[in-house]
């Protein structure tokens, strides 16, 4: 049957740029700019504030994403993902386990996990995860506590991986060509767009660099 909406898995597969939010006064404006630029995957990352504020912001971003047929993924929090009717959740090491998330979210929602070694990846695949975030690739102020795993290690980890995976950590518009020349196709980033003076222009530049014509 025909639907004007793409399935979440298709959006994940077709898009190479995954943008994660930071806490900003003008966050909704930034998000709308990058949606206008063509970004189709947004993750809401909210680390400090009340649960009420967290959910309210999540619902606002979800509504924006819906207008632009974009995926809205919630970081860490299953309750916020459910309450905002997110398209999926991103789980790290300290978050609820995959099986519980799948049980509560169902099979129509996306579950992504963070991985930095072979065991993480094989567990994620066994559980039926929809995509993997791998990093940090480079050192990054956004996640100071994690040591970069580097390009060579990521190449080895992803050699036979056949679900979408996104490299993350210290990715900027000026190192995307380098990553691409090393076989990386998909990237996730925070600060490059969240701290940009012109998020729309910068998102367009990054999308262009990631595109196949480049
Ligand atoms: N996970 C691994 S590195 C990272 C996360 C959330 C932070 C990425 O932020 P930036 O600013 O794109 O380096
Ligand atoms: Mg997390």
mmCIF file of C-alpha atoms and ligand atoms in Angstrom:
data_model
loop_
_atom_site.group_PDB
_atom_site.id
_atom_site.type_symbol
_atom_site.label_atom_id
_atom_site.label_comp_id
_atom_site.label_asym_id
_atom_site.label_seq_id
_atom_site.Cartn_x
_atom_site.Cartn_y
_atom_site.Cartn_z
ATOM 1 C CA UNK A 1 0.000 0.000 0.000
ATOM 2 C CA UNK A 2 1.104 3.534 -0.714
ATOM 3 C CA UNK A 3 2.279 5.831 2.034
ATOM 4 C CA UNK A 4 3.713 9.299 1.691
ATOM 5 C CA UNK A 5 5.811 8.625 4.754
ATOM 6 C CA UNK A 6 9.056 6.766 4.495
ATOM 7 C CA UNK A 7 9.759 3.969 6.908
ATOM 8 C CA UNK A 8 12.219 4.803 9.652
ATOM 9 C CA UNK A 9 14.700 2.172 8.441
ATOM 10 C CA UNK A 10 14.696 3.722 4.978
ATOM 11 C CA UNK A 11 15.423 7.162 6.382
ATOM 12 C CA UNK A 12 18.294 5.687 8.397
ATOM 13 C CA UNK A 13 19.699 3.918 5.375
ATOM 14 C CA UNK A 14 19.354 6.811 2.953
ATOM 15 C CA UNK A 15 20.802 9.553 5.131
ATOM 16 C CA UNK A 16 24.461 9.949 5.994
ATOM 17 C CA UNK A 17 24.254 12.782 8.491
ATOM 18 C CA UNK A 18 22.918 12.249 12.011
ATOM 19 C CA UNK A 19 22.724 15.409 14.105
ATOM 20 C CA UNK A 20 22.655 15.308 17.887
ATOM 21 C CA UNK A 21 21.411 18.288 19.884
ATOM 22 C CA UNK A 22 23.046 20.181 22.695
ATOM 23 C CA UNK A 23 21.373 22.455 25.218
ATOM 24 C CA UNK A 24 20.964 25.860 23.580
ATOM 25 C CA UNK A 25 18.594 28.787 24.136
ATOM 26 C CA UNK A 26 17.750 28.875 20.443
ATOM 27 C CA UNK A 27 17.742 25.105 19.922
ATOM 28 C CA UNK A 28 14.446 24.994 18.007
ATOM 29 C CA UNK A 29 15.706 27.605 15.535
ATOM 30 C CA UNK A 30 18.946 25.685 15.026
ATOM 31 C CA UNK A 31 17.015 22.483 14.421
ATOM 32 C CA UNK A 32 14.659 24.088 11.941
ATOM 33 C CA UNK A 33 17.628 25.545 10.019
ATOM 34 C CA UNK A 34 19.310 22.159 9.721
ATOM 35 C CA UNK A 35 16.032 20.494 8.738
ATOM 36 C CA UNK A 36 15.636 23.103 6.014
ATOM 37 C CA UNK A 37 19.189 22.286 4.904
ATOM 38 C CA UNK A 38 18.087 18.663 4.441
ATOM 39 C CA UNK A 39 19.148 16.847 7.609
ATOM 40 C CA UNK A 40 16.716 13.978 8.210
ATOM 41 C CA UNK A 41 17.923 12.402 11.456
ATOM 42 C CA UNK A 42 17.889 14.307 14.740
ATOM 43 C CA UNK A 43 18.740 12.963 18.169
ATOM 44 C CA UNK A 44 17.608 14.881 21.231
ATOM 45 C CA UNK A 45 20.380 14.847 23.837
ATOM 46 C CA UNK A 46 19.365 16.563 27.072
ATOM 47 C CA UNK A 47 21.652 16.039 30.033
ATOM 48 C CA UNK A 48 20.678 18.695 32.582
ATOM 49 C CA UNK A 49 17.248 20.002 33.562
ATOM 50 C CA UNK A 50 13.935 18.789 34.889
ATOM 51 C CA UNK A 51 12.082 15.884 33.343
ATOM 52 C CA UNK A 52 9.229 18.281 32.552
ATOM 53 C CA UNK A 53 11.546 20.544 30.568
ATOM 54 C CA UNK A 54 13.109 17.513 28.928
ATOM 55 C CA UNK A 55 9.750 16.196 27.723
ATOM 56 C CA UNK A 56 8.467 19.594 26.653
ATOM 57 C CA UNK A 57 11.552 20.193 24.497
ATOM 58 C CA UNK A 58 11.329 16.648 23.117
ATOM 59 C CA UNK A 59 7.731 17.193 22.007
ATOM 60 C CA UNK A 60 8.636 20.485 20.324
ATOM 61 C CA UNK A 61 11.501 18.870 18.407
ATOM 62 C CA UNK A 62 9.366 15.855 17.518
ATOM 63 C CA UNK A 63 6.768 18.196 15.975
ATOM 64 C CA UNK A 64 9.435 19.983 13.943
ATOM 65 C CA UNK A 65 10.908 16.695 12.747
ATOM 66 C CA UNK A 66 7.479 15.456 11.736
ATOM 67 C CA UNK A 67 6.955 18.533 9.545
ATOM 68 C CA UNK A 68 10.173 17.731 7.689
ATOM 69 C CA UNK A 69 9.632 13.940 7.511
ATOM 70 C CA UNK A 70 12.680 13.474 9.686
ATOM 71 C CA UNK A 71 13.525 10.903 12.303
ATOM 72 C CA UNK A 72 13.320 11.989 15.897
ATOM 73 C CA UNK A 73 15.441 9.858 18.224
ATOM 74 C CA UNK A 74 15.647 10.341 21.990
ATOM 75 C CA UNK A 75 18.964 9.861 23.760
ATOM 76 C CA UNK A 76 19.117 7.705 26.927
ATOM 77 C CA UNK A 77 15.530 7.955 28.137
ATOM 78 C CA UNK A 78 12.866 5.407 27.330
ATOM 79 C CA UNK A 79 10.172 7.311 29.228
ATOM 80 C CA UNK A 80 10.840 10.494 27.229
ATOM 81 C CA UNK A 81 10.920 8.508 23.983
ATOM 82 C CA UNK A 82 7.517 6.962 24.763
ATOM 83 C CA UNK A 83 5.929 10.165 26.035
ATOM 84 C CA UNK A 84 7.074 12.218 23.028
ATOM 85 C CA UNK A 85 6.168 9.463 20.554
ATOM 86 C CA UNK A 86 9.731 9.488 19.252
ATOM 87 C CA UNK A 87 10.712 7.389 16.254
ATOM 88 C CA UNK A 88 13.344 5.691 18.336
ATOM 89 C CA UNK A 89 15.842 5.719 21.151
ATOM 90 C CA UNK A 90 19.618 5.742 21.434
ATOM 91 C CA UNK A 91 20.977 3.616 24.272
ATOM 92 C CA UNK A 92 24.408 3.896 25.826
ATOM 93 C CA UNK A 93 26.127 1.683 28.380
ATOM 94 C CA UNK A 94 24.376 3.218 31.397
ATOM 95 C CA UNK A 95 20.890 3.149 29.960
ATOM 96 C CA UNK A 96 18.123 0.558 30.157
ATOM 97 C CA UNK A 97 18.899 -2.733 28.450
ATOM 98 C CA UNK A 98 17.983 -3.401 24.861
ATOM 99 C CA UNK A 99 15.355 -6.087 25.548
ATOM 100 C CA UNK A 100 13.405 -3.838 27.888
ATOM 101 C CA UNK A 101 13.539 -0.991 25.382
ATOM 102 C CA UNK A 102 12.334 -3.272 22.592
ATOM 103 C CA UNK A 103 9.544 -4.674 24.757
ATOM 104 C CA UNK A 104 8.238 -1.219 25.629
ATOM 105 C CA UNK A 105 8.804 0.480 22.271
ATOM 106 C CA UNK A 106 7.787 -2.348 19.963
ATOM 107 C CA UNK A 107 9.219 -3.322 16.609
ATOM 108 C CA UNK A 108 8.146 -0.276 14.623
ATOM 109 C CA UNK A 109 10.585 1.930 16.537
ATOM 110 C CA UNK A 110 14.281 2.337 16.010
ATOM 111 C CA UNK A 111 16.793 1.339 18.643
ATOM 112 C CA UNK A 112 20.377 2.449 18.225
ATOM 113 C CA UNK A 113 23.275 1.693 20.498
ATOM 114 C CA UNK A 114 26.747 3.078 21.186
ATOM 115 C CA UNK A 115 29.630 0.732 20.563
ATOM 116 C CA UNK A 116 33.368 0.923 20.904
ATOM 117 C CA UNK A 117 34.457 -2.704 20.751
ATOM 118 C CA UNK A 118 33.717 -6.107 19.150
ATOM 119 C CA UNK A 119 31.601 -7.351 22.064
ATOM 120 C CA UNK A 120 29.302 -4.312 22.005
ATOM 121 C CA UNK A 121 28.760 -4.818 18.299
ATOM 122 C CA UNK A 122 28.082 -8.549 18.405
ATOM 123 C CA UNK A 123 25.634 -8.081 21.296
ATOM 124 C CA UNK A 124 23.869 -5.278 19.474
ATOM 125 C CA UNK A 125 23.480 -7.391 16.353
ATOM 126 C CA UNK A 126 22.168 -10.376 18.309
ATOM 127 C CA UNK A 127 19.571 -8.206 19.981
ATOM 128 C CA UNK A 128 18.373 -6.769 16.698
ATOM 129 C CA UNK A 129 19.548 -3.214 16.966
ATOM 130 C CA UNK A 130 18.731 -0.926 14.015
ATOM 131 C CA UNK A 131 21.911 1.128 13.836
ATOM 132 C CA UNK A 132 25.169 1.599 15.705
ATOM 133 C CA UNK A 133 27.068 4.722 16.723
ATOM 134 C CA UNK A 134 30.815 4.086 16.888
ATOM 135 C CA UNK A 135 33.335 6.358 18.493
ATOM 136 C CA UNK A 136 34.785 8.637 19.551
ATOM 137 C CA UNK A 137 36.757 8.680 16.323
ATOM 138 C CA UNK A 138 38.746 11.733 17.363
ATOM 139 C CA UNK A 139 39.203 13.540 20.629
ATOM 140 C CA UNK A 140 36.230 15.752 21.432
ATOM 141 C CA UNK A 141 35.293 18.256 24.112
ATOM 142 C CA UNK A 142 31.689 17.001 23.920
ATOM 143 C CA UNK A 143 32.751 13.682 25.440
ATOM 144 C CA UNK A 144 35.982 14.223 27.326
ATOM 145 C CA UNK A 145 35.771 11.024 29.392
ATOM 146 C CA UNK A 146 36.074 8.683 26.389
ATOM 147 C CA UNK A 147 39.363 7.940 24.657
ATOM 148 C CA UNK A 148 39.287 8.144 20.868
ATOM 149 C CA UNK A 149 39.336 4.739 19.198
ATOM 150 C CA UNK A 150 40.685 5.952 15.885
ATOM 151 C CA UNK A 151 40.055 5.274 12.239
ATOM 152 C CA UNK A 152 41.894 1.970 11.867
ATOM 153 C CA UNK A 153 40.093 0.353 14.793
ATOM 154 C CA UNK A 154 36.728 1.501 13.461
ATOM 155 C CA UNK A 155 37.541 0.074 10.034
ATOM 156 C CA UNK A 156 38.221 -3.307 11.641
ATOM 157 C CA UNK A 157 35.094 -3.172 13.801
ATOM 158 C CA UNK A 158 32.810 -2.319 10.886
ATOM 159 C CA UNK A 159 34.371 -4.567 8.234
ATOM 160 C CA UNK A 160 31.407 -6.984 8.069
ATOM 161 C CA UNK A 161 28.745 -4.772 9.581
ATOM 162 C CA UNK A 162 25.594 -4.744 7.500
ATOM 163 C CA UNK A 163 23.368 -2.430 9.491
ATOM 164 C CA UNK A 164 23.746 1.358 9.288
ATOM 165 C CA UNK A 165 26.576 2.698 11.428
ATOM 166 C CA UNK A 166 27.606 6.252 12.172
ATOM 167 C CA UNK A 167 31.068 7.374 13.182
ATOM 168 C CA UNK A 168 30.980 9.941 15.982
ATOM 169 C CA UNK A 169 33.334 12.143 17.952
ATOM 170 C CA UNK A 170 35.235 15.196 16.777
ATOM 171 C CA UNK A 171 33.755 15.126 13.296
ATOM 172 C CA UNK A 172 33.868 18.525 11.571
ATOM 173 C CA UNK A 173 33.271 19.641 8.018
ATOM 174 C CA UNK A 174 37.055 19.766 7.548
ATOM 175 C CA UNK A 175 37.687 16.096 8.349
ATOM 176 C CA UNK A 176 34.765 14.521 6.493
ATOM 177 C CA UNK A 177 36.696 14.109 3.221
ATOM 178 C CA UNK A 178 39.430 12.311 5.136
ATOM 179 C CA UNK A 179 36.850 10.012 6.758
ATOM 180 C CA UNK A 180 35.209 9.356 3.405
ATOM 181 C CA UNK A 181 38.522 8.451 1.815
ATOM 182 C CA UNK A 182 38.819 5.849 4.567
ATOM 183 C CA UNK A 183 35.497 4.284 3.667
ATOM 184 C CA UNK A 184 33.336 5.990 6.264
ATOM 185 C CA UNK A 185 29.922 6.840 4.826
ATOM 186 C CA UNK A 186 27.818 8.004 7.736
ATOM 187 C CA UNK A 187 28.653 10.445 10.503
ATOM 188 C CA UNK A 188 27.030 11.776 13.657
ATOM 189 C CA UNK A 189 27.967 15.076 15.213
ATOM 190 C CA UNK A 190 27.067 17.555 17.927
ATOM 191 C CA UNK A 191 29.234 20.640 18.289
ATOM 192 C CA UNK A 192 29.954 21.377 14.642
ATOM 193 C CA UNK A 193 26.311 22.275 14.022
ATOM 194 C CA UNK A 194 25.159 23.172 17.530
ATOM 195 C CA UNK A 195 27.885 25.813 17.867
ATOM 196 C CA UNK A 196 27.696 27.018 14.287
ATOM 197 C CA UNK A 197 27.131 30.678 13.414
ATOM 198 C CA UNK A 198 25.105 29.522 10.425
ATOM 199 C CA UNK A 199 23.711 26.032 11.036
ATOM 200 C CA UNK A 200 21.815 25.906 7.748
ATOM 201 C CA UNK A 201 24.828 26.818 5.617
ATOM 202 C CA UNK A 202 27.139 24.496 7.574
ATOM 203 C CA UNK A 203 24.659 21.605 7.383
ATOM 204 C CA UNK A 204 24.451 22.113 3.615
ATOM 205 C CA UNK A 205 28.246 22.072 3.334
ATOM 206 C CA UNK A 206 28.474 18.867 5.375
ATOM 207 C CA UNK A 207 25.681 17.175 3.410
ATOM 208 C CA UNK A 208 27.443 18.079 0.179
ATOM 209 C CA UNK A 209 30.729 16.628 1.437
ATOM 210 C CA UNK A 210 28.962 13.413 2.416
ATOM 211 C CA UNK A 211 27.065 13.104 -0.842
ATOM 212 C CA UNK A 212 28.053 10.636 -3.511
ATOM 213 C CA UNK A 213 28.961 13.287 -6.077
ATOM 214 C CA UNK A 214 31.832 14.259 -3.842
HETATM 215 N N1 LIG B 1 29.476 9.797 21.754
HETATM 216 C C1 LIG B 1 30.715 9.524 21.370
HETATM 217 S S1 LIG B 1 31.572 10.926 21.008
HETATM 218 C C2 LIG B 1 30.236 11.909 21.357
HETATM 219 C C3 LIG B 1 29.179 11.125 21.751
HETATM 220 C C4 LIG B 1 27.840 11.612 22.143
HETATM 221 C C5 LIG B 1 30.252 13.389 21.267
HETATM 222 C C6 LIG B 1 30.308 13.882 19.869
HETATM 223 O O1 LIG B 1 30.271 15.272 19.866
HETATM 224 P P1 LIG B 1 31.070 16.166 18.813
HETATM 225 O O2 LIG B 1 30.846 17.562 19.318
HETATM 226 O O3 LIG B 1 30.427 15.947 17.486
HETATM 227 O O4 LIG B 1 32.495 15.745 18.864
HETATM 228 MG MG1 LIG B 2 23.539 7.721 26.618
#
